[in-house]
Coordinates of C-alpha atoms in Angstrom, one line a residue:
Chain A
M1 CA -25.3 3.1 20.7
L2 CA -23.0 6.0 19.9
K3 CA -22.7 8.6 22.7
V4 CA -20.6 11.7 22.3
D5 CA -20.0 13.7 25.4
D6 CA -18.6 17.2 25.5
V7 CA -15.9 16.7 22.9
A8 CA -13.3 19.2 21.8
F9 CA -10.5 19.0 19.3
S10 CA -7.6 21.2 18.2
Y11 CA -4.9 20.5 15.7
D12 CA -2.2 22.7 17.4
G13 CA -3.4 22.7 21.0
K14 CA -4.4 26.4 20.9
K15 CA -7.0 27.1 18.3
K16 CA -10.1 24.9 18.9
V17 CA -11.7 23.4 15.8
F18 CA -14.8 22.6 17.8
E19 CA -15.7 22.2 21.5
N20 CA -18.7 21.5 23.7
I21 CA -20.2 19.0 21.3
S22 CA -22.5 16.3 22.7
F23 CA -25.0 14.1 21.1
S24 CA -26.1 10.5 20.9
L25 CA -27.2 8.2 18.1
K26 CA -29.7 5.4 18.4
Q27 CA -29.8 2.3 16.1
G28 CA -31.3 3.2 12.7
E29 CA -31.1 6.9 13.4
V30 CA -29.7 9.3 10.7
L31 CA -27.8 12.4 11.9
C32 CA -27.1 15.0 9.3
I33 CA -24.4 17.5 10.1
L34 CA -24.7 20.9 8.3
G35 CA -22.2 23.7 8.5
P36 CA -20.3 26.2 6.4
N37 CA -16.9 25.4 4.8
G38 CA -14.2 25.0 7.3
S39 CA -16.6 24.6 10.2
G40 CA -15.1 21.3 11.3
K41 CA -17.6 18.8 9.9
S42 CA -15.0 16.5 8.5
T43 CA -12.8 16.9 11.5
L44 CA -15.6 15.9 13.8
L45 CA -16.3 12.8 11.6
R46 CA -12.6 11.9 11.7
C47 CA -12.7 12.2 15.5
L48 CA -15.8 10.0 15.6
N49 CA -13.8 7.4 13.8
S50 CA -10.8 7.8 16.1
L51 CA -8.6 8.9 13.3
L52 CA -7.8 12.0 15.3
T53 CA -7.4 12.2 19.1
L54 CA -9.8 14.3 21.1
N55 CA -8.5 17.1 23.4
N56 CA -11.5 16.8 25.7
G57 CA -14.6 14.7 26.3
N58 CA -15.2 11.2 25.3
I59 CA -17.0 9.0 22.9
S60 CA -18.5 5.7 23.8
L61 CA -19.7 2.9 21.6
N62 CA -22.3 0.7 23.3
G63 CA -21.2 2.0 26.6
K64 CA -17.5 1.3 25.9
D65 CA -15.0 4.1 25.9
M66 CA -13.7 4.4 22.3
T67 CA -10.1 5.2 23.4
R68 CA -9.9 1.8 25.0
M69 CA -10.8 -0.1 21.8
S70 CA -8.3 -1.4 19.3
R71 CA -8.6 -0.4 15.6
K72 CA -9.9 -3.9 14.9
E73 CA -12.7 -3.6 17.5
L74 CA -13.6 -0.1 16.2
A75 CA -13.7 -1.4 12.6
A76 CA -16.2 -4.0 13.6
Q77 CA -18.5 -1.2 14.7
L78 CA -17.7 1.8 12.5
G79 CA -17.6 2.1 8.8
F80 CA -16.0 5.3 7.3
L81 CA -16.6 6.8 3.8
P82 CA -14.0 9.5 3.1
Q83 CA -14.8 12.6 1.2
I84 CA -12.5 12.0 -1.7
H85 CA -10.5 8.9 -2.3
V86 CA -8.0 8.2 -5.0
S87 CA -6.1 5.0 -5.5
T88 CA -2.7 4.7 -7.1
F89 CA -3.3 1.2 -8.3
P90 CA -6.1 0.0 -10.5
F91 CA -7.7 -2.5 -8.1
S92 CA -10.9 -4.0 -9.5
V93 CA -14.1 -2.9 -7.9
L94 CA -14.5 -6.4 -6.4
E95 CA -11.0 -6.3 -5.0
V96 CA -11.8 -3.0 -3.3
A97 CA -15.1 -4.3 -1.9
V98 CA -13.5 -7.4 -0.4
M99 CA -11.0 -5.2 1.5
G100 CA -13.9 -4.6 3.9
R101 CA -13.2 -8.1 5.3
A102 CA -9.9 -6.9 6.8
P103 CA -11.1 -6.5 10.4
H104 CA -12.6 -10.0 10.3
L105 CA -9.5 -11.8 9.0
G106 CA -6.3 -12.7 10.8
L107 CA -3.0 -11.0 10.0
A108 CA -1.8 -13.8 7.6
E109 CA -5.3 -14.5 6.1
S110 CA -6.5 -13.7 2.7
P111 CA -10.2 -13.4 1.8
S112 CA -11.9 -16.8 1.0
E113 CA -14.6 -17.6 -1.5
K114 CA -17.1 -16.7 1.3
D115 CA -15.6 -13.3 1.7
Y116 CA -15.8 -12.7 -2.1
A117 CA -19.4 -13.9 -2.1
L118 CA -20.3 -11.3 0.6
A119 CA -18.5 -8.6 -1.3
K120 CA -20.5 -9.6 -4.5
E121 CA -23.7 -9.5 -2.5
N122 CA -23.0 -5.9 -1.6
L123 CA -22.1 -4.9 -5.2
E124 CA -25.5 -6.4 -6.1
L125 CA -27.3 -4.5 -3.3
L126 CA -25.8 -1.2 -4.6
G127 CA -26.5 -2.2 -8.2
I128 CA -22.9 -2.1 -9.4
S129 CA -22.3 -5.8 -10.0
P130 CA -21.5 -5.1 -13.7
L131 CA -18.5 -3.1 -12.5
A132 CA -17.0 -5.9 -10.5
D133 CA -14.0 -6.4 -12.8
K134 CA -13.6 -2.8 -13.8
P135 CA -10.5 -1.0 -12.5
Y136 CA -11.4 1.3 -9.6
T137 CA -9.3 4.1 -11.2
Q138 CA -11.2 4.1 -14.4
I139 CA -14.8 4.5 -13.2
S140 CA -16.7 7.7 -12.5
G141 CA -16.6 9.5 -9.2
G142 CA -20.2 8.3 -8.3
E143 CA -19.3 4.7 -9.1
R144 CA -16.2 5.0 -7.1
Q145 CA -18.2 6.2 -4.1
L146 CA -20.5 3.2 -4.5
A147 CA -17.5 0.9 -4.7
L148 CA -16.3 2.3 -1.4
I149 CA -19.7 2.0 0.2
A150 CA -19.7 -1.7 -0.9
M151 CA -16.4 -2.0 0.9
V152 CA -17.8 -0.4 4.0
L153 CA -20.9 -2.6 4.0
T154 CA -18.7 -5.7 3.5
Q155 CA -17.0 -4.6 6.7
K156 CA -20.3 -5.2 8.4
P157 CA -20.2 -2.3 10.8
R158 CA -23.3 -1.0 12.7
I159 CA -22.6 2.7 12.4
L160 CA -21.7 4.4 9.1
L161 CA -19.8 7.7 9.1
L162 CA -20.2 9.3 5.6
D163 CA -18.2 12.4 4.9
E164 CA -20.1 14.4 2.3
P165 CA -21.4 11.4 0.4
T166 CA -23.3 13.5 -2.1
S167 CA -20.7 16.2 -2.8
H168 CA -19.2 14.8 -6.0
L169 CA -22.3 13.4 -7.5
D170 CA -24.6 14.6 -10.2
F171 CA -28.2 15.5 -9.4
G172 CA -29.6 12.1 -10.1
N173 CA -26.9 10.3 -8.2
Q174 CA -27.3 12.6 -5.2
I175 CA -31.0 11.6 -4.9
R176 CA -30.1 7.9 -5.4
M177 CA -27.5 8.3 -2.6
L178 CA -30.1 9.8 -0.3
E179 CA -32.5 6.9 -1.1
L180 CA -29.7 4.5 -0.4
I181 CA -29.0 6.1 3.0
K182 CA -32.7 5.8 3.9
K183 CA -32.7 2.2 2.9
L184 CA -29.6 1.5 5.0
S185 CA -31.1 3.2 8.0
T186 CA -34.2 1.0 7.7
K187 CA -31.8 -2.0 7.6
G188 CA -30.7 -0.9 11.1
F189 CA -27.5 1.0 10.3
S190 CA -27.0 4.2 12.3
I191 CA -25.7 6.9 10.1
V192 CA -23.8 10.1 10.6
L193 CA -23.3 12.2 7.4
T194 CA -22.1 15.6 6.6
T195 CA -23.5 17.7 3.8
H196 CA -23.6 21.1 2.3
F197 CA -27.2 20.8 1.2
P198 CA -30.0 21.5 3.8
D199 CA -32.4 20.1 1.3
H200 CA -30.8 16.7 1.8
A201 CA -31.6 16.8 5.5
F202 CA -35.3 17.5 4.6
H203 CA -35.2 14.6 2.1
L204 CA -33.8 12.2 4.7
S205 CA -36.2 13.7 7.4
S206 CA -33.3 13.0 9.7
T207 CA -32.0 14.5 12.9
V208 CA -29.9 17.6 12.0
A209 CA -27.1 19.3 13.8
I210 CA -25.7 22.6 12.6
I211 CA -22.1 23.2 13.4
N212 CA -21.0 26.8 13.3
K213 CA -18.1 28.7 14.9
G214 CA -16.8 25.5 16.5
T215 CA -19.9 24.2 18.2
F216 CA -23.4 22.8 17.6
M217 CA -25.5 25.9 17.1
A218 CA -28.7 23.9 16.9
A219 CA -29.7 20.2 16.9
G220 CA -32.9 18.4 16.6
P221 CA -35.4 17.3 13.9
A222 CA -34.9 18.8 10.5
D223 CA -38.1 20.8 10.6
T224 CA -37.2 22.7 13.7
V225 CA -33.5 23.1 13.0
I226 CA -33.5 24.1 9.4
T227 CA -35.1 27.5 9.6
E228 CA -34.6 30.6 7.5
E229 CA -33.0 32.4 10.4
N230 CA -30.5 29.5 11.1
L231 CA -29.5 29.2 7.4
K232 CA -28.9 33.0 7.2
R233 CA -26.7 32.8 10.3
I234 CA -24.5 30.0 9.0
Y235 CA -24.3 30.7 5.3
G236 CA -24.7 34.5 5.5
I237 CA -27.4 34.7 2.8
D238 CA -31.1 35.1 2.8
V239 CA -32.9 31.8 2.3
Q240 CA -36.5 31.1 1.8
I241 CA -38.0 27.7 2.7
A242 CA -40.7 26.8 0.3
Y243 CA -43.0 23.8 -0.2
V244 CA -43.2 21.9 -3.4
N245 CA -45.5 18.9 -3.5
S246 CA -45.6 19.0 0.3
S247 CA -41.8 18.6 0.7
K248 CA -39.7 21.4 1.9
I249 CA -36.9 23.0 -0.2
C250 CA -34.5 25.8 0.4
V251 CA -34.3 28.6 -2.2
P252 CA -32.0 31.6 -2.1
A253 CA -34.2 34.7 -1.5
K254 CA -34.4 37.4 -4.3
K255 CA -32.8 40.7 -3.3
Chain B
M1 CA -7.7 -8.6 -19.7
H2 CA -5.4 -10.2 -17.2
W3 CA -4.1 -13.7 -17.3
N4 CA -5.6 -16.4 -15.2
Y5 CA -3.6 -16.4 -11.9
K6 CA -3.1 -20.1 -11.6
T7 CA -2.1 -20.6 -15.2
T8 CA 0.3 -17.7 -14.9
L9 CA 1.9 -19.2 -11.8
I10 CA 2.4 -22.5 -13.5
V11 CA 3.8 -21.1 -16.7
L12 CA 6.2 -18.8 -14.8
L13 CA 7.3 -21.7 -12.6
C14 CA 8.1 -23.9 -15.6
V15 CA 10.0 -21.0 -17.2
L16 CA 12.0 -20.5 -14.0
I17 CA 12.9 -24.2 -13.8
A18 CA 14.0 -24.3 -17.4
I19 CA 16.1 -21.2 -17.0
F20 CA 17.6 -22.7 -13.8
F21 CA 18.9 -25.8 -15.5
A22 CA 20.0 -23.9 -18.6
S23 CA 21.9 -21.4 -16.4
I24 CA 23.8 -24.3 -14.8
S25 CA 24.6 -25.6 -18.2
V26 CA 26.0 -22.4 -19.8
G27 CA 29.3 -20.7 -19.1
R28 CA 32.8 -20.7 -20.2
Y29 CA 32.9 -24.5 -19.5
V30 CA 29.7 -25.7 -21.1
I31 CA 28.0 -28.7 -19.6
S32 CA 25.2 -30.4 -21.5
I33 CA 21.7 -30.2 -19.8
D34 CA 21.8 -34.0 -19.9
S35 CA 25.0 -34.2 -17.8
V36 CA 23.7 -31.4 -15.5
L37 CA 20.6 -33.5 -14.7
K38 CA 22.7 -36.7 -14.3
I39 CA 25.1 -35.0 -11.9
L40 CA 22.4 -33.2 -9.9
F41 CA 19.9 -36.0 -9.6
F42 CA 21.5 -39.3 -10.3
G43 CA 24.8 -39.0 -8.5
D44 CA 26.8 -39.4 -11.7
R45 CA 30.4 -38.4 -10.8
S46 CA 32.2 -39.8 -13.9
D47 CA 33.0 -36.3 -15.1
S48 CA 34.9 -34.9 -12.2
T49 CA 35.5 -31.4 -13.8
A50 CA 31.8 -30.9 -14.5
T51 CA 30.9 -32.1 -11.0
L52 CA 33.3 -29.7 -9.5
V53 CA 32.2 -26.8 -11.7
I54 CA 28.5 -27.5 -10.9
F55 CA 28.8 -27.8 -7.1
N56 CA 31.5 -25.2 -6.4
V57 CA 30.8 -22.6 -9.0
R58 CA 27.5 -22.8 -11.0
L59 CA 25.0 -24.0 -8.4
P60 CA 25.9 -21.5 -5.7
R61 CA 25.9 -18.7 -8.3
V62 CA 22.6 -19.7 -9.9
I63 CA 21.0 -20.0 -6.5
A64 CA 22.4 -16.6 -5.6
A65 CA 21.1 -15.0 -8.8
L66 CA 17.6 -16.3 -8.4
T67 CA 17.4 -15.4 -4.7
V68 CA 18.7 -11.9 -5.3
G69 CA 16.3 -11.4 -8.2
A70 CA 13.3 -12.7 -6.2
S71 CA 14.3 -10.6 -3.2
L72 CA 14.5 -7.3 -5.2
A73 CA 11.3 -8.0 -7.1
V74 CA 9.2 -8.9 -4.0
T75 CA 10.5 -6.0 -1.8
G76 CA 10.2 -3.5 -4.7
A77 CA 6.5 -4.6 -5.2
A78 CA 5.9 -4.4 -1.4
F79 CA 7.4 -0.9 -1.1
Q80 CA 5.4 0.3 -4.1
G81 CA 2.2 -0.7 -2.3
L82 CA 3.3 0.6 1.1
F83 CA 4.3 4.0 -0.3
K84 CA 1.3 4.1 -2.7
N85 CA 3.9 5.0 -5.4
P86 CA 4.7 2.9 -8.5
L87 CA 8.1 4.7 -8.9
V88 CA 9.8 3.5 -5.7
S89 CA 12.1 0.5 -5.5
S90 CA 13.6 -1.8 -2.9
Y91 CA 16.2 0.8 -2.2
Q92 CA 13.8 3.6 -1.3
L93 CA 14.8 3.8 2.4
G94 CA 18.5 4.1 1.7
V95 CA 19.5 0.4 2.2
S96 CA 21.7 0.4 -0.9
S97 CA 23.5 3.6 -0.1
G98 CA 24.1 2.3 3.5
A99 CA 25.3 -1.0 2.2
G100 CA 27.5 0.7 -0.3
F101 CA 29.1 2.7 2.4
G102 CA 29.6 -0.4 4.6
A103 CA 31.2 -2.3 1.7
A104 CA 33.4 0.7 0.8
L105 CA 34.5 1.0 4.4
A106 CA 35.4 -2.7 4.6
I107 CA 37.2 -2.7 1.3
T108 CA 39.2 0.3 2.5
L109 CA 40.1 -1.5 5.7
A110 CA 41.3 -4.4 3.4
G111 CA 38.6 -6.7 4.8
S112 CA 37.8 -10.2 3.6
T113 CA 34.8 -11.0 1.5
L114 CA 32.9 -12.0 4.6
M115 CA 33.8 -8.7 6.3
I116 CA 32.6 -6.8 3.3
Q117 CA 29.3 -8.6 3.3
G118 CA 28.9 -8.1 7.1
Y119 CA 29.6 -4.4 6.9
A120 CA 27.3 -4.0 3.9
F121 CA 24.5 -5.7 5.7
F122 CA 25.0 -3.8 8.9
F123 CA 25.2 -0.4 7.4
G124 CA 22.2 -1.2 5.0
I125 CA 20.1 -1.8 8.1
I126 CA 21.5 1.2 9.9
A127 CA 20.5 3.4 7.0
V128 CA 16.9 2.2 7.1
L129 CA 16.7 2.5 10.8
A130 CA 17.9 6.1 10.4
S131 CA 15.2 6.8 7.8
F132 CA 12.6 5.3 10.0
A133 CA 13.7 7.2 13.1
M134 CA 13.8 10.4 11.2
S135 CA 10.2 10.0 9.9
R136 CA 9.1 9.4 13.5
I137 CA 10.6 12.7 14.6
Y138 CA 8.3 14.6 12.2
K139 CA 5.4 13.2 14.3
G140 CA 2.8 11.0 12.6
S141 CA 3.2 7.9 10.6
S142 CA 2.8 9.4 7.2
T143 CA 4.5 7.3 4.6
L144 CA 5.3 10.4 2.6
T145 CA 7.6 11.6 5.4
L146 CA 9.2 8.1 5.3
I147 CA 9.9 8.5 1.6
L148 CA 11.5 11.9 2.2
S149 CA 13.5 10.6 5.1
G150 CA 14.7 7.7 2.9
I151 CA 15.9 10.2 0.3
I152 CA 17.7 12.3 2.9
V153 CA 19.5 9.3 4.5
G154 CA 20.2 7.8 1.1
S155 CA 21.9 11.0 0.0
F156 CA 23.9 11.2 3.2
F157 CA 25.3 7.7 2.8
S158 CA 26.0 8.3 -0.9
A159 CA 28.1 11.3 0.1
L160 CA 30.0 9.0 2.5
V161 CA 30.5 6.5 -0.3
S162 CA 32.0 9.3 -2.4
L163 CA 34.2 10.3 0.4
M164 CA 35.5 6.7 0.7
Q165 CA 36.1 6.6 -3.0
Y166 CA 38.0 9.9 -2.8
I167 CA 40.3 8.7 -0.1
A168 CA 40.7 5.2 -1.5
D169 CA 43.9 4.0 -3.1
P170 CA 43.3 4.5 -6.9
R171 CA 45.4 1.4 -7.7
D172 CA 43.5 -1.3 -6.0
T173 CA 40.9 -0.2 -3.4
L174 CA 39.1 2.3 -5.6
P175 CA 38.4 -0.2 -8.4
S176 CA 37.1 -2.7 -5.9
I177 CA 34.7 -0.2 -4.4
V178 CA 33.5 0.8 -7.9
F179 CA 33.0 -2.8 -9.0
W180 CA 31.2 -3.7 -5.8
L181 CA 28.8 -0.7 -6.4
M182 CA 28.0 -2.0 -9.9
G183 CA 26.8 -5.3 -8.6
S184 CA 28.2 -8.8 -9.3
L185 CA 27.8 -12.4 -8.3
A186 CA 31.3 -13.4 -9.2
S187 CA 32.5 -13.6 -5.6
I188 CA 29.8 -15.9 -4.2
R189 CA 31.0 -18.3 -1.6
V190 CA 29.1 -21.4 -0.6
S191 CA 29.8 -20.7 3.1
S192 CA 28.2 -17.3 3.2
L193 CA 25.5 -18.1 0.7
L194 CA 23.5 -20.5 2.9
P195 CA 22.9 -18.3 5.9
T196 CA 22.0 -15.4 3.5
V197 CA 19.5 -17.5 1.6
I198 CA 17.9 -18.7 4.9
V199 CA 17.4 -15.1 6.1
I200 CA 15.9 -14.1 2.7
V201 CA 13.6 -17.0 2.6
A202 CA 12.3 -16.2 6.1
G203 CA 11.8 -12.6 5.3
I204 CA 10.0 -13.3 2.0
T205 CA 7.8 -15.9 3.8
V206 CA 6.5 -13.3 6.2
L207 CA 5.8 -10.8 3.4
M208 CA 3.9 -13.6 1.5
L209 CA 1.8 -14.3 4.6
V210 CA 0.7 -10.7 5.0
R211 CA 0.6 -9.9 1.3
W212 CA -3.1 -9.3 1.0
R213 CA -2.9 -6.6 3.6
I214 CA -0.5 -4.6 1.4
N215 CA -3.6 -3.9 -0.8
I216 CA -5.1 -2.1 2.1
L217 CA -2.0 -0.1 2.9
A218 CA -2.0 0.9 -0.8
M219 CA -5.6 2.3 -0.4
G220 CA -4.3 5.0 2.0
E221 CA -3.6 5.5 5.7
D222 CA -7.0 6.6 6.9
E223 CA -8.7 3.9 4.9
A224 CA -6.4 1.3 6.3
R225 CA -7.0 2.4 9.9
S226 CA -10.8 2.5 9.2
L227 CA -10.5 -1.0 8.1
G228 CA -9.1 -2.0 11.4
I229 CA -5.4 -2.1 10.5
N230 CA -2.9 -1.3 13.2
L231 CA -0.9 0.8 10.9
R232 CA 2.2 1.1 13.0
V233 CA 2.5 -2.6 13.4
L234 CA 1.9 -3.6 9.8
V235 CA 4.1 -0.8 8.3
S236 CA 6.9 -1.7 10.7
L237 CA 6.6 -5.4 9.9
V238 CA 6.6 -4.8 6.1
V239 CA 9.5 -2.4 6.3
A240 CA 11.5 -4.7 8.6
C241 CA 11.1 -7.7 6.3
C242 CA 11.8 -5.8 3.2
T243 CA 14.9 -4.3 4.8
I244 CA 16.3 -7.6 6.0
V245 CA 15.7 -9.2 2.7
T246 CA 17.1 -6.4 0.6
A247 CA 20.1 -5.9 2.8
S248 CA 20.9 -9.6 2.6
A249 CA 20.5 -9.6 -1.2
V250 CA 22.7 -6.5 -1.5
C251 CA 25.4 -7.7 0.7
I252 CA 26.1 -10.7 -1.5
S253 CA 25.5 -9.1 -4.9
G254 CA 26.3 -5.4 -4.5
V255 CA 23.9 -2.8 -5.9
I256 CA 21.7 -4.1 -8.7
G257 CA 19.2 -1.5 -9.8
W258 CA 16.0 -1.5 -11.8
V259 CA 14.9 -5.0 -10.8
G260 CA 12.7 -3.9 -7.8
L261 CA 11.3 -1.1 -9.9
V262 CA 10.5 -2.8 -13.2
I263 CA 9.6 -6.4 -12.3
P264 CA 6.5 -5.5 -10.2
H265 CA 5.1 -3.6 -13.2
I266 CA 5.5 -6.6 -15.4
G267 CA 3.7 -8.6 -12.7
R268 CA 0.8 -6.0 -12.7
M269 CA 0.5 -6.3 -16.5
L270 CA 0.1 -10.0 -16.2
V271 CA -2.2 -10.5 -13.1
G272 CA -3.3 -7.0 -12.0
P273 CA -2.5 -5.0 -8.9
D274 CA -4.0 -7.4 -6.2
Y275 CA -1.0 -8.3 -4.0
K276 CA -2.4 -11.7 -3.3
K277 CA -1.4 -12.5 -6.9
L278 CA 1.2 -9.9 -7.6
L279 CA 3.7 -10.9 -5.0
P280 CA 4.2 -14.5 -6.0
V281 CA 4.2 -13.6 -9.6
S282 CA 6.8 -10.9 -9.1
L283 CA 8.9 -13.4 -7.2
L284 CA 9.0 -15.8 -10.1
I285 CA 9.6 -13.2 -12.7
G286 CA 12.4 -11.5 -10.7
A287 CA 14.1 -14.8 -10.1
S288 CA 14.0 -15.8 -13.8
Y289 CA 15.0 -12.3 -14.9
L290 CA 18.2 -12.0 -12.8
L291 CA 19.2 -15.6 -13.8
V292 CA 19.1 -14.6 -17.4
I293 CA 20.9 -11.3 -16.7
D294 CA 23.6 -13.1 -14.8
D295 CA 24.0 -15.7 -17.6
I296 CA 24.6 -12.8 -20.0
A297 CA 27.0 -11.1 -17.6
R298 CA 29.2 -14.2 -17.5
T299 CA 29.0 -15.4 -21.1
L300 CA 28.8 -12.2 -23.2
I301 CA 32.5 -11.3 -22.9
S302 CA 35.5 -13.2 -21.7
G303 CA 35.6 -11.3 -18.4
E304 CA 32.5 -10.4 -16.3
L305 CA 30.1 -7.6 -17.0
P306 CA 28.8 -5.9 -13.8
L307 CA 25.1 -6.9 -13.3
G308 CA 24.0 -3.4 -12.3
I309 CA 25.0 -2.1 -15.8
L310 CA 23.1 -4.8 -17.5
T311 CA 19.9 -4.5 -15.5
A312 CA 20.0 -0.7 -16.1
L313 CA 20.6 -1.2 -19.8
V314 CA 17.7 -3.6 -20.1
G315 CA 15.5 -2.0 -17.5
T316 CA 15.5 1.6 -18.6
P317 CA 14.3 1.1 -22.2
F318 CA 11.7 -1.3 -20.9
F319 CA 10.5 1.2 -18.4
G320 CA 10.3 3.8 -21.1
Y321 CA 8.2 1.3 -23.1
L322 CA 5.9 0.8 -20.2
L323 CA 5.4 4.6 -19.8
W324 CA 4.7 4.8 -23.5
K325 CA 2.1 2.0 -23.4
A326 CA 0.8 3.5 -20.1
K327 CA -0.9 0.3 -19.1
A328 CA 1.6 -0.8 -16.6
G329 CA -0.9 -0.7 -13.8
W330 CA -1.1 2.7 -12.3
S331 CA -3.0 5.8 -13.0

């Protein structure tokens, strides 16, 4: 449903952030993008959401060129979770969740009881119903991320773009987030996420793409892409891939 | 935590109605509430002085006060959301400095009241257009650049106002400019009030219709775009409405500070930050507030106190109190 064809982007028109990137995403598929700091993961995700304009190549959604779609049309297909989000005003978690209805409401419309019911359903799904009336500014980072996911789900998109969804979470919440991503993919959402943890790609047993020096260095199933050689190439450290209870984990090698 | 929205609306509406009739009643020529109601609603014309005072002086002035108060509160609240900043007011894009220059220019040219209002309105709009154009030059639609452009343009017009004051005749023109800048409703004329009120009502109606979407603007630009908002259209619409409303208010009242900044915070304390509730509540509080302030301005001393002085004297300590309590609804 999402097809990315030979895209390139540059902020200043000279130095390319990335180029020659192509991939496609099927329904229910999870694509995990790995790469060192500053490799352009977030920039790529922002391009996928049309927040930045490509210098080359094109992206199509269900066969339709994305540059020809309005923001409203895009929002009906794509949900975006930013890396960090702060709000100036203490909207309640429910008020934040119901904002996801924006692409489905007219310019002069406010959310109805039905829209609030849908938002509450998603709070329930994510297990944060007790937070509904809590101010968004006074909950923890993990809870805030869940509130934003509730908003994105209320938006009812088909593709989720998650920018480092695990980066500000404690260990337990990271695993819960991964389980949630798995659950959402079985519900039919296609998901693109960026992460700093190769283990998370193993955990999701997803498709993995490694972005390094401005292009996809490798792409394919986690088991073939996440290798000791590849990890050394992108992170510059020796890594050993070990098995614990038949699942793979990455450990820094002893010198 | 917060008050029930519907109850709050009803209470505030009742308070506004009570203050409205009380304001018609008080003044140097006191008219009992009883007579006010009789004259307004039952066509009682037996007291010709009271009838004259009500229809020619009090009613226009009271309507002007509540309209200006409502305008500043609503536009202040809308700008705070748009700019994601609880410290901005209706004047953020330079509308008051522009209007001040227009008024000063018209006063220097010995213009009529109508000309002063016209110039104030025109230059208020020009200042905002300049801010908007400037923010576009630094490519991108960032609201932060818009704030900075507003400060730049505001300062430019303030300098022009100072220039006008410097060259003005210190015997008559200078005091007129200074008084205009302090804000007053003493020179309200029925003829110019009606068109102004119509423009303000139209602008506020549009803001009310799109008010829920201001929440989404307040969440951030990328978030708003991801939620399917055409940022350019919505931001332009909100800025255009706020500008027309504020410029209209300023051209009949002069510069009245601290209403657009403080009232939205009181609204947030009552019903929370959701603009669906905040905007109507701010409108009612703003209208009542300026009515009371104007009553004080025309009854406290034998002359007239400028409104801008009173709103600042009341607004600043109150804002200090809000900061101290730190629960005014921002983090």
